[in-house]
mmCIF file of C-alpha atoms in Angstrom:
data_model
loop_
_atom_site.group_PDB
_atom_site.id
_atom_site.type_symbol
_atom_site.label_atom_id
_atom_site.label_comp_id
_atom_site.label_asym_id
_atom_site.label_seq_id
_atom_site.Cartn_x
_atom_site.Cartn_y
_atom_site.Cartn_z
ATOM 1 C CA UNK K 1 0.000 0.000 0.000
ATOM 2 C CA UNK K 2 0.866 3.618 -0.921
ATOM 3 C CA UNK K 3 0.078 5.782 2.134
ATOM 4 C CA UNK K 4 1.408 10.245 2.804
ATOM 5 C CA UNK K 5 0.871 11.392 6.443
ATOM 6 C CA UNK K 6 1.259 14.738 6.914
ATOM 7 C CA UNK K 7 2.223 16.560 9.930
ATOM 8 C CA UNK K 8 3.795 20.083 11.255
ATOM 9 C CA UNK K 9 0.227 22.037 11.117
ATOM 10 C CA UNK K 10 0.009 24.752 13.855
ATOM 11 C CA UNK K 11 -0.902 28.449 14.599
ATOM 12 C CA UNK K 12 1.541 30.538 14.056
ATOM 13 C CA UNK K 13 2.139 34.688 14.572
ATOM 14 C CA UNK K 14 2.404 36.869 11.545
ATOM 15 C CA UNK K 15 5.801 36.592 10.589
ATOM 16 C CA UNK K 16 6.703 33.392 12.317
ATOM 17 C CA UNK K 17 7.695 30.530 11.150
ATOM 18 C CA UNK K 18 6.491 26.953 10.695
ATOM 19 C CA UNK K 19 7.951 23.243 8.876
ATOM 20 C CA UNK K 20 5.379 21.014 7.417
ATOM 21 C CA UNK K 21 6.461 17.480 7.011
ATOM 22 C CA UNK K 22 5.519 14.849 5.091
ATOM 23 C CA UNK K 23 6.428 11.043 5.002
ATOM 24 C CA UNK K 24 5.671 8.401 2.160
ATOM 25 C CA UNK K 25 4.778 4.714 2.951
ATOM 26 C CA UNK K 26 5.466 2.436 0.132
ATOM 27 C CA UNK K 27 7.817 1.825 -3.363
ATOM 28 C CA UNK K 28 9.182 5.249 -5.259
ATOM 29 C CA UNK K 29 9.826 5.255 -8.892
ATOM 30 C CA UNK K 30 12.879 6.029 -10.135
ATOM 31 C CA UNK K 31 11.466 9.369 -10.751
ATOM 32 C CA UNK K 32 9.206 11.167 -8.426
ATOM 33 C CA UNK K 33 7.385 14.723 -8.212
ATOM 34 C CA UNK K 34 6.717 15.808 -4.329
ATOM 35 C CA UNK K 35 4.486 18.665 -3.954
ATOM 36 C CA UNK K 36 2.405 20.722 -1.272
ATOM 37 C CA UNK K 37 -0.513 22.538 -1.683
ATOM 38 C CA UNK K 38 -2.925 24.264 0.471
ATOM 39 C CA UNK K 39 -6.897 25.059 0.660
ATOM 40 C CA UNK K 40 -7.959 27.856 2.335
ATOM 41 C CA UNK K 41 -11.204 28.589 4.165
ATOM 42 C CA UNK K 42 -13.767 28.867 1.516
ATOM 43 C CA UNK K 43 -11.449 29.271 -1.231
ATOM 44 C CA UNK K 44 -9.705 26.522 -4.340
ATOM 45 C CA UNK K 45 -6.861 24.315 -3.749
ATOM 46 C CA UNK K 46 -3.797 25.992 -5.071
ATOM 47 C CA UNK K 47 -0.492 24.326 -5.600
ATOM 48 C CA UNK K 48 2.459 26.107 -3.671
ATOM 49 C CA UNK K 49 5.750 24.289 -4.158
ATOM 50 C CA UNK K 50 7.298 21.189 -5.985
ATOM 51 C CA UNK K 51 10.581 19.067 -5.687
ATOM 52 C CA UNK K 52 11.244 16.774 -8.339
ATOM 53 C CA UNK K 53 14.168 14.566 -9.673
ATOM 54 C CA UNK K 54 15.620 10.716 -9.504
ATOM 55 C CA UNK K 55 15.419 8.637 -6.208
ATOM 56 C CA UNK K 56 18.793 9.874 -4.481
ATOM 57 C CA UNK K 57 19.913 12.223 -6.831
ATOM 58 C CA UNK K 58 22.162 14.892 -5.286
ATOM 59 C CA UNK K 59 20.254 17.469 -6.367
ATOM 60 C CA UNK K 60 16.261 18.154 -7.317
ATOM 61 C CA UNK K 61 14.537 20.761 -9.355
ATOM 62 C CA UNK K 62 12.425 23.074 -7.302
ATOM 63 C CA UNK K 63 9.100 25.338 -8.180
ATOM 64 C CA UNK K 64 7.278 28.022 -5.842
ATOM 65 C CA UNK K 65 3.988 29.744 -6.428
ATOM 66 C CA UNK K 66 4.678 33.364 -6.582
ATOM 67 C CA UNK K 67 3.808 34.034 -3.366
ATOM 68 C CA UNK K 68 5.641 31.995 -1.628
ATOM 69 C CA UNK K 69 9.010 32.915 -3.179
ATOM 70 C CA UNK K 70 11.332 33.811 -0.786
ATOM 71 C CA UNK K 71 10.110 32.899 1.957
ATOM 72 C CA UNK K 72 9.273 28.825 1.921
ATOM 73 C CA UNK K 73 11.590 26.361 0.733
ATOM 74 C CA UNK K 74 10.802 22.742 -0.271
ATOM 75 C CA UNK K 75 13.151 19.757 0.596
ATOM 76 C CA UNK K 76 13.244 16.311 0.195
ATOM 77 C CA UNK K 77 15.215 13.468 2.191
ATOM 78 C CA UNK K 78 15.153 10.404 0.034
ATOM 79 C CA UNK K 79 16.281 8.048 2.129
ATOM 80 C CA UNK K 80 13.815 8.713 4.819
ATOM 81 C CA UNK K 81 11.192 9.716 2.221
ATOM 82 C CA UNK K 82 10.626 12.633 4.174
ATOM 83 C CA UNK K 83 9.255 15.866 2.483
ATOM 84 C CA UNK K 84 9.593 19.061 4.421
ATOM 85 C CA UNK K 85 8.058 22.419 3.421
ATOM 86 C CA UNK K 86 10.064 25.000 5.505
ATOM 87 C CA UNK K 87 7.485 28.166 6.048
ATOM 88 C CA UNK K 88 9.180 31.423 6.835
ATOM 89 C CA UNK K 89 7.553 35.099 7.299
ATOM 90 C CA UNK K 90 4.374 33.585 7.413
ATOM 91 C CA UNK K 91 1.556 35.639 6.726
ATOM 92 C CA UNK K 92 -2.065 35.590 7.466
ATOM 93 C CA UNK K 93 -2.944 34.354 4.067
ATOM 94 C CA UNK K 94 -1.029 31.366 4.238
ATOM 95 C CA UNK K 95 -3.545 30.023 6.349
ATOM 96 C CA UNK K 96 -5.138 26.638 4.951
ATOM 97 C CA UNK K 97 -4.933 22.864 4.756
ATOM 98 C CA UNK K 98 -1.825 21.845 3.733
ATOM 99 C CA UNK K 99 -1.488 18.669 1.394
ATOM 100 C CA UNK K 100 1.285 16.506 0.201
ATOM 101 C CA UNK K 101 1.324 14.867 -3.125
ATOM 102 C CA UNK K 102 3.286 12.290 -4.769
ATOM 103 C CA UNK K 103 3.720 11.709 -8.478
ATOM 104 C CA UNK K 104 5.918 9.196 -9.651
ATOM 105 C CA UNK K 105 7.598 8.947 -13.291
ATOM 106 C CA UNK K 106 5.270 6.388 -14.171
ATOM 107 C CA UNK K 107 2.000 8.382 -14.055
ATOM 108 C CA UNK K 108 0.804 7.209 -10.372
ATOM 109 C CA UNK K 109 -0.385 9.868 -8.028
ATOM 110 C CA UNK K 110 -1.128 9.996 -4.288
ATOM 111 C CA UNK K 111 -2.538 12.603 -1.713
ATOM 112 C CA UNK K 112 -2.315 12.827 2.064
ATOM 113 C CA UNK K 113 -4.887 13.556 3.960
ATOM 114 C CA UNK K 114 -4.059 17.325 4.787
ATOM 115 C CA UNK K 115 -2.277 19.536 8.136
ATOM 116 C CA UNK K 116 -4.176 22.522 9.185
ATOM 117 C CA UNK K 117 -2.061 25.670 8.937
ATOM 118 C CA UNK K 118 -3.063 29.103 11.087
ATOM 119 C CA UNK K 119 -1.622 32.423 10.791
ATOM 120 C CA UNK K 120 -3.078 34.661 13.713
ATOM 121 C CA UNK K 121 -2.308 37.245 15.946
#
């Protein structure tokens, strides 16, 4: 079985910062896509960042939504098949539901089941 647990989901000041963490139960392709996105309150999932490359590779290719640039950074422990989503300067607009997504090379896709972000004063 093929199972992504998120975790990491807190409230969080304005300007603090948070790291969302994901882990992957089961095989990886050779190739894989990791991704987070987020829902907010009322509002359309949007995608926010991507890591992609071979299993083990020394490096990955990385993608941010716009808004996000600069202050969140994706990473990816292959080993561990850990995905981490390092949130700094938070704002309150980053609040949502935070999912992780798998893609392997081979067309499969997966989603966990989602880590509730809050950005309050």
């Amino acid at each position: 079985q093929v199972n992504l647990v998120e975790s990491g989901g807190d409230l969080v000041q304005p300007g603090g910062s948070l790291r969302l963490s994901c882990v992957f139960s089961g095989m990886f392709g050779k190739e894989y896509n990791m991704a987070w996105y987020r829902q907010a309150p009322g509002k359309e999932r949007e995608w926010v960042a991507s890591i992609s490359g071979g299993f083990g590779a020394a490096s990955h290719r990385t993608n941010y939504t716009e808004s996000v640039k600069g202050r969140f950074t994706i990473r990816r422990d292959d080993p561990l098949k850990k995905t981490y989503l390092q949130m700094n300067d938070v704002k309150p607009e980053d609040t949502g539901v935070y999912y992780c997504h798998a893609r392997m090379g081979t067309g499969s896709e997966y989603w966990g089941q989602g880590t509730q972000v809050t950005v309050s004063s």
